[in-house]
Backbone as ProteinMPNN parsed JSONL, in Angstrom:
{"seq_chain_A": "SLGTCPTCTNTGVAGIQNAGNAVMKGVEGEITALVNPIGKFNFSADYLSAVFKKFDATLQEYAANGSSTVVPANLAGNTLIQSPRWSLGAGLEHNWNLPNDAGLMARVQTSFRTAQYFSNYDFADSRQGNYTVSDAMLVYTAPNDRYEVQGYVRNLENSTYITFAGETGTVHGYEYSFGAPRTFGVKVTVKFKD", "coords_chain_A": {"N_chain_A": [[-17.831, 100.381, -3.593], [-20.776, 100.513, -1.85], [-21.997, 99.026, 1.023], [-23.74, 96.908, 3.417], [-23.231, 95.013, 6.464], [-22.626, 91.746, 5.325], [-20.102, 92.917, 4.7], [-18.97, 94.636, 6.48], [-17.116, 94.293, 9.239], [-18.408, 92.862, 12.045], [-19.942, 95.145, 12.798], [-22.467, 96.024, 11.97], [-23.212, 98.261, 10.608], [-23.278, 100.505, 7.746], [-20.685, 100.537, 5.263], [-17.731, 101.244, 3.31], [-16.234, 99.526, 0.693], [-13.683, 98.896, -1.514], [-13.844, 97.705, -4.817], [-11.669, 95.669, -6.735], [-11.611, 95.582, -9.586], [-13.825, 96.133, -12.267], [-15.829, 95.424, -15.104], [-17.828, 97.033, -17.423], [-20.06, 96.795, -20.039], [-22.141, 97.846, -22.657], [-25.089, 98.503, -24.654], [-27.516, 100.623, -26.076], [-30.708, 101.432, -27.455], [-33.25, 103.346, -29.081], [-36.451, 103.931, -30.483], [-38.855, 105.993, -31.998], [-41.935, 106.251, -33.521], [-44.367, 107.539, -35.757], [-47.26, 106.115, -36.491], [-49.584, 106.204, -38.667], [-53.012, 105.338, -39.089], [-52.871, 104.753, -36.43], [-51.279, 105.727, -34.216], [-48.733, 107.099, -32.01], [-45.788, 105.3, -31.567], [-43.409, 103.867, -29.392], [-40.239, 102.369, -28.674], [-37.737, 100.844, -26.7], [-34.519, 99.455, -26.026], [-32.12, 98.066, -23.904], [-28.972, 96.716, -23.36], [-26.824, 95.211, -21.019], [-23.735, 94.321, -19.668], [-22.26, 93.778, -16.725], [-19.766, 93.146, -14.663], [-17.84, 92.071, -11.894], [-14.378, 91.851, -12.078], [-12.239, 91.588, -10.413], [-12.438, 91.292, -7.009], [-11.798, 91.244, -3.896], [-13.187, 90.49, -1.007], [-14.785, 90.471, 2.247], [-16.622, 88.191, 4.299], [-19.122, 87.778, 6.638], [-19.771, 85.13, 8.581], [-22.29, 83.371, 10.296], [-22.79, 81.432, 13.225], [-24.831, 78.79, 14.651], [-25.099, 79.355, 17.349], [-25.032, 82.075, 17.457], [-22.601, 83.337, 17.376], [-19.978, 84.785, 15.313], [-17.83, 84.694, 12.415], [-15.332, 86.203, 10.481], [-14.602, 85.764, 7.144], [-12.523, 85.431, 4.195], [-13.733, 86.432, 0.928], [-14.114, 85.828, -2.452], [-15.294, 87.77, -4.916], [-15.15, 87.943, -7.628], [-16.49, 87.735, -10.868], [-19.088, 88.059, -10.083], [-22.184, 89.843, -10.531], [-22.601, 93.365, -10.921], [-24.364, 95.519, -8.643], [-27.841, 96.091, -9.159], [-27.969, 95.696, -12.009], [-29.488, 94.753, -14.505], [-29.446, 92.405, -17.191], [-30.954, 92.793, -19.526], [-33.102, 95.477, -20.437], [-36.195, 96.458, -21.414], [-38.572, 98.479, -23.132], [-41.803, 99.694, -24.133], [-44.357, 101.548, -25.839], [-47.609, 102.807, -26.709], [-49.486, 105.377, -28.09], [-52.437, 107.255, -28.612], [-54.176, 109.971, -30.038], [-57.167, 111.884, -30.008], [-58.96, 114.4, -31.663], [-61.397, 116.442, -30.369], [-64.707, 118.031, -30.464], [-64.777, 121.668, -30.259], [-62.073, 122.135, -29.753], [-61.282, 120.393, -27.771], [-59.626, 117.499, -26.338], [-58.647, 114.013, -26.432], [-56.64, 111.547, -25.085], [-55.136, 108.391, -25.249], [-53.038, 106.002, -23.711], [-50.851, 103.218, -23.545], [-48.285, 101.447, -21.892], [-45.291, 99.579, -21.345], [-42.751, 97.915, -19.412], [-39.875, 95.861, -19.176], [-37.637, 93.927, -17.257], [-34.694, 92.0, -16.85], [-33.296, 89.585, -14.535], [-31.745, 90.835, -11.513], [-29.342, 91.821, -9.01], [-29.204, 92.975, -5.59], [-27.07, 93.075, -3.976], [-23.54, 92.853, -3.61], [-22.715, 90.284, -3.273], [-24.285, 88.518, -4.642], [-26.295, 86.931, -3.518], [-29.081, 84.713, -3.175], [-31.231, 85.73, -1.708], [-31.108, 88.41, -2.195], [-31.797, 88.815, -4.747], [-33.637, 89.881, -7.536], [-35.916, 88.549, -9.686], [-36.799, 88.23, -13.236], [-39.128, 90.689, -14.382], [-42.194, 92.382, -15.285], [-43.768, 95.499, -15.805], [-46.666, 97.231, -16.487], [-48.593, 100.004, -17.715], [-51.594, 101.991, -18.059], [-53.416, 104.722, -19.426], [-55.923, 107.278, -19.701], [-56.663, 110.382, -20.955], [-58.505, 113.307, -20.744], [-58.681, 116.448, -22.222], [-59.869, 119.608, -21.67], [-61.591, 122.201, -23.636], [-59.539, 124.982, -24.617], [-57.562, 124.254, -22.855], [-58.358, 124.388, -20.17], [-58.859, 122.596, -18.075], [-57.91, 119.247, -17.054], [-58.591, 115.81, -17.099], [-57.581, 112.788, -15.857], [-57.567, 109.333, -16.051], [-56.135, 106.415, -14.68], [-54.242, 103.345, -14.623], [-51.777, 101.675, -12.963], [-49.072, 99.365, -13.047], [-50.379, 97.036, -14.209], [-50.181, 94.233, -14.241], [-49.946, 93.637, -11.622], [-47.462, 93.077, -10.529], [-45.026, 91.846, -8.255], [-42.166, 93.215, -7.046], [-38.731, 93.841, -6.16], [-37.252, 96.855, -5.045], [-35.215, 97.58, -3.466], [-32.829, 95.914, -1.458], [-31.256, 95.081, 1.479], [-28.81, 93.944, 3.776], [-29.195, 93.778, 7.244], [-27.3, 94.261, 10.039], [-28.183, 94.336, 12.652], [-30.392, 92.693, 13.147], [-29.661, 90.47, 11.825], [-30.728, 89.919, 9.258], [-32.566, 90.646, 6.199], [-33.598, 93.779, 4.845], [-36.274, 94.928, 2.908], [-37.502, 96.796, 0.115], [-40.335, 97.388, -1.84], [-41.711, 97.678, -5.173], [-44.577, 99.651, -6.162], [-47.812, 98.143, -5.843], [-50.543, 97.085, -8.046], [-52.141, 100.018, -8.916], [-54.73, 102.438, -9.157], [-56.555, 105.27, -10.357], [-57.961, 108.606, -10.426], [-57.066, 111.726, -11.717], [-57.261, 115.167, -11.474], [-56.57, 118.167, -13.081], [-56.473, 121.595, -12.904], [-56.153, 124.57, -14.727], [-55.249, 127.834, -14.196], [-55.741, 130.775, -15.833], [-54.886, 134.05, -17.057]], "CA_chain_A": [[-19.121, 99.75, -3.454], [-21.349, 100.735, -0.527], [-22.777, 97.877, 1.443], [-23.884, 96.703, 4.856], [-22.698, 93.708, 6.819], [-21.408, 91.131, 5.801], [-18.834, 93.543, 4.317], [-18.442, 95.427, 7.599], [-16.816, 93.315, 10.266], [-19.005, 92.944, 13.384], [-20.395, 96.491, 13.15], [-23.894, 96.216, 11.742], [-23.453, 99.544, 9.963], [-22.803, 100.584, 6.364], [-19.282, 100.856, 5.085], [-17.286, 101.292, 1.926], [-15.187, 98.579, 0.367], [-13.341, 99.095, -2.921], [-13.674, 96.551, -5.693], [-10.415, 95.775, -7.464], [-11.79, 95.859, -11.001], [-15.111, 95.729, -12.833], [-15.971, 95.777, -16.519], [-19.213, 97.267, -17.837], [-20.24, 96.974, -21.478], [-23.559, 97.88, -22.962], [-25.585, 99.217, -25.827], [-28.935, 100.954, -25.934], [-31.321, 102.014, -28.632], [-34.628, 103.792, -28.904], [-37.112, 104.356, -31.704], [-40.196, 106.56, -31.874], [-42.502, 106.314, -34.867], [-45.768, 107.919, -35.906], [-47.864, 105.104, -37.348], [-50.967, 106.637, -38.955], [-53.771, 106.2, -38.179], [-52.881, 104.123, -35.103], [-50.771, 106.654, -33.206], [-47.285, 107.171, -31.804], [-45.236, 104.088, -30.986], [-42.013, 103.967, -28.978], [-39.626, 101.128, -28.21], [-36.348, 101.0, -26.27], [-33.855, 98.228, -25.592], [-30.803, 98.285, -23.3], [-28.24, 95.51, -22.99], [-25.743, 95.566, -20.11], [-22.919, 93.303, -19.021], [-21.541, 94.481, -15.658], [-19.226, 92.046, -13.874], [-16.59, 92.275, -11.163], [-13.264, 91.025, -12.534], [-11.44, 91.342, -9.211], [-13.092, 91.873, -5.835], [-11.475, 90.48, -2.687], [-14.022, 91.05, 0.062], [-14.93, 89.616, 3.425], [-17.974, 87.701, 4.541], [-19.34, 87.446, 8.047], [-20.56, 83.909, 8.709], [-22.892, 83.238, 11.622], [-23.001, 80.075, 13.726], [-26.14, 78.59, 15.275], [-25.119, 79.941, 18.696], [-25.013, 83.537, 17.355], [-21.246, 83.86, 17.166], [-19.684, 84.989, 13.901], [-16.446, 84.67, 11.984], [-15.121, 86.901, 9.219], [-13.795, 84.951, 6.238], [-12.342, 86.087, 2.892], [-14.686, 86.056, -0.121], [-13.735, 86.278, -3.789], [-16.534, 88.12, -5.619], [-14.898, 88.03, -9.067], [-17.518, 87.046, -11.648], [-20.422, 88.475, -9.653], [-22.784, 90.965, -11.244], [-22.733, 94.605, -10.163], [-25.685, 95.762, -8.087], [-28.877, 96.69, -10.006], [-27.5, 95.66, -13.391], [-30.163, 93.726, -15.301], [-28.838, 92.174, -18.51], [-31.823, 93.429, -20.52], [-34.201, 96.357, -20.047], [-36.978, 96.751, -22.609], [-39.748, 99.315, -22.903], [-42.594, 99.988, -25.329], [-45.57, 102.29, -25.564], [-48.454, 103.209, -27.834], [-50.307, 106.524, -27.69], [-53.333, 107.742, -29.669], [-54.873, 111.219, -29.704], [-58.361, 112.23, -30.762], [-59.416, 115.788, -31.576], [-62.824, 116.501, -30.075], [-65.287, 119.351, -30.767], [-64.396, 122.833, -29.459], [-60.645, 122.032, -29.427], [-60.986, 119.478, -26.658], [-58.838, 116.369, -26.81], [-58.634, 112.775, -25.67], [-55.407, 110.802, -25.342], [-55.03, 107.085, -24.599], [-51.669, 105.479, -23.784], [-50.448, 102.014, -22.822], [-46.833, 101.323, -21.908], [-44.815, 98.446, -20.579], [-41.301, 97.786, -19.26], [-39.44, 94.521, -18.769], [-36.244, 93.849, -16.818], [-34.237, 90.669, -16.468], [-32.89, 89.461, -13.127], [-30.69, 91.703, -10.995], [-29.028, 91.635, -7.586], [-29.095, 94.167, -4.757], [-25.92, 92.846, -3.111], [-22.337, 92.432, -4.328], [-22.489, 88.862, -3.036], [-25.193, 87.75, -5.513], [-27.068, 85.972, -2.736], [-30.436, 84.497, -3.68], [-32.215, 86.573, -1.006], [-31.018, 89.797, -2.671], [-32.013, 88.718, -6.192], [-34.952, 90.132, -8.114], [-36.032, 87.864, -10.972], [-37.411, 88.977, -14.341], [-40.477, 91.194, -14.121], [-42.799, 93.323, -16.232], [-44.731, 96.453, -15.244], [-47.374, 97.929, -17.559], [-49.497, 101.075, -17.285], [-52.547, 102.49, -19.048], [-54.038, 105.982, -19.01], [-56.837, 107.969, -20.6], [-56.618, 111.783, -20.53], [-59.382, 114.247, -21.437], [-58.272, 117.844, -22.08], [-61.006, 120.49, -21.967], [-61.295, 123.306, -24.546], [-58.64, 126.029, -24.122], [-56.698, 123.683, -21.801], [-58.782, 124.893, -18.859], [-58.649, 121.524, -17.096], [-57.564, 117.94, -17.595], [-59.005, 114.69, -16.254], [-56.81, 111.599, -16.231], [-57.81, 108.052, -15.38], [-54.935, 105.609, -14.897], [-53.96, 102.098, -13.909], [-50.335, 101.412, -12.976], [-48.727, 97.983, -12.716], [-51.541, 96.225, -14.581], [-49.944, 92.826, -13.906], [-49.828, 93.539, -10.171], [-46.167, 92.433, -10.293], [-44.315, 92.087, -7.005], [-40.742, 93.317, -7.385], [-37.891, 94.514, -5.175], [-36.537, 98.058, -5.468], [-34.062, 97.675, -2.574], [-32.627, 94.841, -0.488], [-30.008, 95.309, 2.197], [-28.671, 93.158, 4.995], [-29.08, 94.569, 8.464], [-26.522, 93.537, 11.039], [-28.812, 94.359, 13.975], [-31.283, 91.538, 13.306], [-29.105, 89.411, 10.986], [-31.699, 89.628, 8.208], [-32.637, 91.609, 5.111], [-34.677, 94.755, 4.721], [-36.688, 95.012, 1.512], [-38.491, 97.766, -0.358], [-41.004, 96.839, -3.015], [-42.4, 98.593, -6.07], [-46.009, 99.792, -5.869], [-48.693, 97.144, -6.461], [-51.473, 97.703, -8.985], [-52.835, 101.197, -8.389], [-55.561, 103.102, -10.156], [-57.146, 106.481, -9.82], [-58.342, 109.713, -11.296], [-56.347, 112.941, -11.373], [-57.848, 116.343, -12.131], [-55.69, 119.315, -13.086], [-57.139, 122.83, -13.341], [-55.188, 125.592, -15.069], [-55.779, 129.191, -14.031], [-55.122, 131.667, -16.811], [-55.348, 135.456, -17.015]], "C_chain_A": [[-19.596, 99.938, -2.02], [-22.19, 99.533, -0.163], [-22.941, 97.856, 2.94], [-23.297, 95.343, 5.165], [-23.35, 92.68, 5.921], [-20.107, 91.823, 5.403], [-18.198, 94.278, 5.483], [-18.304, 94.521, 8.81], [-17.429, 93.668, 11.618], [-19.52, 94.338, 13.759], [-21.885, 96.69, 12.977], [-24.213, 97.549, 11.102], [-22.876, 99.527, 8.551], [-21.336, 100.946, 6.324], [-18.925, 100.825, 3.615], [-16.145, 100.311, 1.746], [-14.925, 98.705, -1.128], [-13.205, 97.768, -3.644], [-12.383, 96.748, -6.472], [-10.606, 96.184, -8.91], [-13.168, 95.362, -11.427], [-15.152, 96.191, -14.278], [-17.457, 95.897, -16.833], [-19.235, 97.538, -19.333], [-21.733, 96.977, -21.756], [-23.857, 98.619, -24.241], [-27.066, 99.493, -25.587], [-29.431, 101.599, -27.21], [-32.762, 102.374, -28.354], [-35.181, 104.239, -30.244], [-38.492, 104.902, -31.352], [-40.733, 106.736, -33.284], [-43.962, 106.726, -34.799], [-46.37, 106.976, -36.933], [-49.322, 105.484, -37.576], [-51.786, 105.473, -39.47], [-53.749, 105.701, -36.737], [-52.406, 105.074, -34.016], [-49.259, 106.626, -33.126], [-46.819, 105.939, -31.034], [-43.799, 104.354, -30.562], [-41.534, 102.625, -28.445], [-38.188, 101.423, -27.812], [-35.811, 99.658, -25.806], [-32.468, 98.584, -25.086], [-30.213, 96.926, -22.947], [-27.057, 95.933, -22.13], [-25.05, 94.314, -19.59], [-22.05, 94.039, -18.007], [-21.069, 93.445, -14.631], [-17.959, 92.493, -13.149], [-15.535, 91.329, -11.73], [-12.33, 90.688, -11.378], [-12.141, 92.04, -8.056], [-12.831, 90.94, -4.656], [-12.183, 91.143, -1.515], [-13.958, 90.15, 1.285], [-16.396, 89.259, 3.59], [-18.089, 87.317, 6.004], [-20.274, 86.244, 8.113], [-21.031, 83.763, 10.148], [-23.081, 81.773, 11.973], [-24.367, 80.007, 14.398], [-26.222, 79.235, 16.654], [-25.052, 81.469, 18.673], [-23.635, 84.13, 17.178], [-20.986, 83.99, 15.663], [-18.183, 84.992, 13.655], [-16.354, 85.396, 10.649], [-14.17, 86.068, 8.371], [-13.611, 85.711, 4.925], [-13.36, 85.571, 1.88], [-14.226, 86.652, -1.441], [-15.014, 86.521, -4.587], [-16.317, 88.301, -7.119], [-15.922, 87.186, -9.812], [-18.927, 87.408, -11.238], [-20.875, 89.7, -10.437], [-22.831, 92.192, -10.346], [-24.188, 94.796, -9.72], [-26.573, 96.49, -9.099], [-28.422, 96.809, -11.46], [-28.204, 94.55, -14.164], [-29.514, 93.603, -16.674], [-29.64, 92.887, -19.597], [-32.867, 94.308, -19.846], [-34.909, 96.755, -21.336], [-38.181, 97.612, -22.234], [-40.473, 99.567, -24.208], [-43.843, 100.745, -24.922], [-46.306, 102.623, -26.846], [-49.412, 104.28, -27.336], [-51.158, 106.957, -28.88], [-54.069, 108.981, -29.165], [-56.072, 111.408, -30.607], [-58.652, 113.709, -30.566], [-60.927, 115.781, -31.416], [-63.365, 117.878, -30.415], [-64.807, 120.427, -29.79], [-62.943, 122.773, -28.982], [-60.352, 121.255, -28.148], [-60.189, 118.304, -27.218], [-58.932, 115.176, -25.887], [-57.38, 112.001, -26.071], [-55.453, 109.491, -24.563], [-53.603, 106.586, -24.77], [-51.558, 104.193, -22.976], [-48.935, 101.916, -22.953], [-46.428, 100.157, -21.024], [-43.299, 98.493, -20.476], [-40.999, 96.396, -18.714], [-37.978, 94.598, -18.359], [-35.918, 92.402, -16.473], [-33.709, 90.72, -15.036], [-31.749, 90.414, -12.775], [-30.51, 91.427, -9.507], [-28.949, 92.984, -6.89], [-27.978, 94.017, -3.733], [-24.745, 92.431, -3.981], [-22.113, 90.929, -4.256], [-23.338, 87.964, -3.925], [-25.911, 86.641, -4.758], [-28.487, 85.88, -3.287], [-31.45, 85.42, -2.998], [-32.077, 88.058, -1.341], [-31.222, 89.857, -4.187], [-33.461, 89.03, -6.54], [-34.978, 89.457, -9.477], [-36.635, 88.77, -12.045], [-38.79, 89.497, -13.926], [-40.891, 92.21, -15.17], [-43.764, 94.214, -15.466], [-45.341, 97.234, -16.401], [-48.362, 98.929, -16.974], [-50.455, 101.423, -18.418], [-53.145, 103.79, -18.519], [-54.924, 106.527, -20.114], [-56.95, 109.4, -20.08], [-57.56, 112.608, -21.402], [-58.888, 115.658, -21.154], [-59.412, 118.731, -22.548], [-60.606, 121.578, -22.967], [-60.457, 124.392, -23.856], [-57.742, 125.553, -22.986], [-57.077, 124.153, -20.394], [-58.605, 123.843, -17.763], [-58.383, 120.212, -17.832], [-58.008, 116.885, -16.603], [-58.294, 113.442, -16.761], [-57.245, 110.412, -15.39], [-56.632, 107.143, -15.673], [-54.974, 104.304, -14.106], [-52.463, 101.869, -14.059], [-50.075, 100.002, -12.469], [-49.935, 97.068, -12.957], [-51.394, 94.762, -14.168], [-49.983, 92.574, -12.408], [-48.545, 92.779, -9.801], [-45.624, 92.811, -8.919], [-42.832, 92.097, -7.332], [-40.021, 94.174, -6.36], [-37.275, 95.76, -5.799], [-35.307, 98.298, -4.593], [-34.025, 96.428, -1.698], [-31.277, 95.087, 0.166], [-29.974, 94.491, 3.466], [-28.505, 94.088, 6.181], [-28.379, 93.73, 9.53], [-27.202, 93.46, 12.391], [-29.734, 93.171, 14.195], [-30.826, 90.353, 12.463], [-30.119, 88.961, 9.932], [-31.639, 90.698, 7.14], [-33.808, 92.562, 5.294], [-34.993, 94.857, 3.237], [-37.604, 96.203, 1.3], [-39.044, 97.21, -1.658], [-41.597, 97.955, -3.863], [-43.892, 98.599, -5.745], [-46.806, 98.67, -6.539], [-49.599, 97.833, -7.488], [-52.191, 98.865, -8.294], [-53.649, 101.813, -9.522], [-56.173, 104.337, -9.522], [-57.51, 107.47, -10.896], [-57.624, 110.961, -10.785], [-56.966, 114.081, -12.167], [-56.869, 117.51, -11.972], [-56.444, 120.515, -13.643], [-56.072, 123.885, -13.577], [-55.863, 126.962, -14.983], [-55.017, 130.133, -14.95], [-55.701, 133.063, -16.65], [-56.358, 135.701, -18.123]], "O_chain_A": [[-18.896, 99.565, -1.078], [-23.007, 99.075, -0.962], [-22.361, 98.675, 3.654], [-22.911, 94.602, 4.261], [-24.569, 92.734, 5.758], [-19.048, 91.311, 5.769], [-16.991, 94.519, 5.468], [-19.304, 94.037, 9.34], [-17.03, 94.64, 12.258], [-19.53, 94.678, 14.942], [-22.509, 97.432, 13.735], [-25.379, 97.939, 11.053], [-22.086, 98.649, 8.202], [-20.811, 101.582, 7.239], [-19.733, 100.424, 2.778], [-15.209, 100.27, 2.545], [-15.859, 98.627, -1.926], [-12.553, 96.839, -3.168], [-12.04, 97.875, -6.83], [-9.869, 97.026, -9.422], [-13.616, 94.299, -10.997], [-14.579, 97.222, -14.63], [-18.242, 94.991, -16.551], [-18.515, 98.404, -19.829], [-22.49, 96.207, -21.166], [-22.994, 99.271, -24.828], [-27.771, 98.692, -24.972], [-28.672, 102.229, -27.947], [-33.411, 101.778, -27.495], [-34.475, 104.85, -31.046], [-39.201, 104.344, -30.515], [-40.061, 107.306, -34.144], [-44.697, 106.315, -33.902], [-46.026, 107.034, -38.114], [-50.193, 105.133, -36.78], [-51.262, 104.673, -40.245], [-54.525, 106.175, -35.908], [-53.071, 105.212, -32.989], [-48.584, 106.185, -34.056], [-47.376, 105.586, -29.996], [-43.049, 104.998, -31.294], [-42.293, 101.855, -27.857], [-37.491, 102.166, -28.503], [-36.545, 98.831, -25.265], [-31.725, 99.311, -25.746], [-30.867, 96.094, -22.318], [-26.36, 96.893, -22.458], [-25.697, 93.372, -19.132], [-21.195, 94.839, -18.389], [-21.86, 92.934, -13.838], [-17.119, 93.197, -13.711], [-15.782, 90.129, -11.849], [-11.703, 89.628, -11.366], [-12.406, 93.24, -8.117], [-13.557, 89.967, -4.449], [-11.807, 92.235, -1.09], [-13.179, 89.199, 1.342], [-17.284, 89.943, 3.083], [-17.237, 86.606, 6.536], [-21.442, 86.341, 7.737], [-20.277, 83.999, 11.093], [-23.482, 80.969, 11.132], [-24.983, 81.035, 14.68], [-27.307, 79.624, 17.087], [-25.02, 82.102, 19.729], [-23.509, 85.312, 16.859], [-21.681, 83.385, 14.847], [-17.382, 85.255, 14.552], [-17.21, 85.218, 9.783], [-13.078, 85.709, 8.811], [-14.446, 86.544, 4.574], [-13.798, 84.423, 1.957], [-13.975, 87.854, -1.53], [-15.737, 85.576, -4.899], [-17.219, 88.769, -7.814], [-16.191, 86.047, -9.426], [-19.875, 87.102, -11.961], [-20.064, 90.481, -10.936], [-23.074, 92.076, -9.145], [-25.114, 94.29, -10.353], [-26.116, 97.389, -9.805], [-28.483, 97.883, -12.059], [-27.598, 93.518, -14.453], [-29.081, 94.601, -17.248], [-29.064, 93.512, -20.488], [-33.442, 93.94, -18.821], [-34.296, 97.322, -22.24], [-38.734, 97.48, -21.143], [-39.849, 99.648, -25.266], [-44.331, 100.603, -23.801], [-45.714, 102.709, -27.921], [-50.064, 104.121, -26.304], [-50.674, 107.022, -30.01], [-54.522, 109.033, -28.021], [-56.017, 111.136, -31.806], [-58.6, 114.216, -29.446], [-61.647, 115.19, -32.22], [-62.588, 118.807, -30.634], [-64.475, 120.133, -28.642], [-62.619, 123.306, -27.92], [-59.307, 121.437, -27.523], [-60.09, 118.138, -28.434], [-59.256, 115.31, -24.707], [-57.101, 111.825, -27.257], [-55.768, 109.475, -23.373], [-53.018, 106.726, -25.844], [-52.096, 104.085, -21.874], [-48.37, 102.258, -23.992], [-47.131, 99.798, -20.08], [-42.632, 99.047, -21.35], [-41.749, 95.837, -17.913], [-37.173, 95.25, -19.023], [-36.729, 91.679, -15.894], [-33.684, 91.78, -14.411], [-30.911, 90.752, -13.611], [-31.389, 90.881, -8.841], [-28.664, 94.005, -7.516], [-27.938, 94.743, -2.739], [-24.926, 91.734, -4.98], [-21.401, 90.364, -5.086], [-23.121, 86.753, -3.952], [-26.112, 85.548, -5.287], [-29.024, 86.859, -3.805], [-32.419, 85.847, -3.627], [-32.841, 88.879, -0.833], [-30.858, 90.843, -4.828], [-34.39, 88.511, -5.921], [-34.149, 89.761, -10.335], [-36.941, 89.934, -11.786], [-39.525, 88.821, -13.205], [-40.058, 92.813, -15.846], [-44.489, 93.748, -14.588], [-44.621, 97.83, -17.201], [-48.899, 98.73, -15.884], [-50.162, 101.181, -19.589], [-53.355, 103.942, -17.315], [-54.704, 106.273, -21.298], [-57.289, 109.618, -18.916], [-57.443, 112.617, -22.627], [-58.697, 116.034, -19.997], [-59.868, 118.621, -23.686], [-59.418, 121.853, -23.134], [-60.641, 124.681, -22.673], [-57.216, 126.372, -22.232], [-56.211, 124.297, -19.531], [-58.237, 124.182, -16.638], [-58.595, 120.087, -19.038], [-57.821, 117.045, -15.397], [-58.392, 113.086, -17.935], [-57.283, 110.488, -14.162], [-56.166, 107.1, -16.812], [-55.641, 104.187, -13.078], [-51.944, 101.87, -15.176], [-50.767, 99.509, -11.578], [-50.439, 96.421, -12.039], [-52.375, 94.123, -13.786], [-50.045, 91.424, -11.972], [-48.538, 91.954, -8.888], [-45.751, 93.955, -8.481], [-42.295, 91.11, -7.835], [-40.59, 95.094, -5.773], [-36.828, 95.729, -6.945], [-34.454, 99.118, -4.931], [-35.064, 95.945, -1.251], [-30.273, 95.279, -0.52], [-30.986, 94.356, 4.155], [-27.76, 95.067, 6.119], [-28.82, 92.632, 9.868], [-26.846, 92.611, 13.207], [-29.849, 92.685, 15.32], [-31.522, 89.34, 12.39], [-30.339, 87.765, 9.742], [-30.762, 91.561, 7.167], [-34.858, 92.199, 5.825], [-34.087, 94.871, 2.403], [-38.38, 96.575, 2.18], [-38.316, 96.637, -2.468], [-41.939, 99.025, -3.362], [-44.405, 97.665, -5.128], [-46.511, 98.288, -7.671], [-49.439, 99.022, -7.763], [-52.773, 98.702, -7.221], [-53.287, 101.712, -10.694], [-56.292, 104.432, -8.3], [-57.387, 107.212, -12.093], [-57.579, 111.22, -9.583], [-57.169, 113.975, -13.376], [-56.404, 117.8, -10.87], [-56.993, 120.448, -14.743], [-55.19, 124.082, -12.741], [-56.895, 127.211, -15.606], [-53.797, 130.265, -14.851], [-56.824, 133.247, -16.182], [-56.866, 136.814, -18.26]]}, "name": "protein", "num_of_chains": 1, "seq": "SLGTCPTCTNTGVAGIQNAGNAVMKGVEGEITALVNPIGKFNFSADYLSAVFKKFDATLQEYAANGSSTVVPANLAGNTLIQSPRWSLGAGLEHNWNLPNDAGLMARVQTSFRTAQYFSNYDFADSRQGNYTVSDAMLVYTAPNDRYEVQGYVRNLENSTYITFAGETGTVHGYEYSFGAPRTFGVKVTVKFKD"}
């Protein structure tokens, strides 16, 4: 398991510490169906149980005066990093045939994840709670596939969610990376053919 302090004694840099034992069990399934005249539907579900069974680590505790002490920490029972219990996804897509072999496609899709941690220690400040991210797009394809115009909205809910959290020993705090907020735009693709 790769981590940053508190696993690395008084260094403030990343290090490797081996977990004694972990058990991961899961199942996943996916279905895609053509539902006339509505369109193509897809659904996926993943279940994961990922737990340390034995993990004798260390923890660097800080005092109010800035001094620190390294103490043993038993991480058995903690969840492995980035292991949400449930991950669900669904989408619906519809295509229309337009005159002159042009086409129009509309799609909506969503994904849901249950809580997960970004630290072996399962600290609250490295926990991402349940969240959902949904997208929508509309794509026009010109005759003979000469060009394509796509309008899209991503993260319709404007969900705020963590994609990375790591403790930094230099400032005794966490660094975070977040998923993109709601974004929208238009994309044009031109195809050059002989």
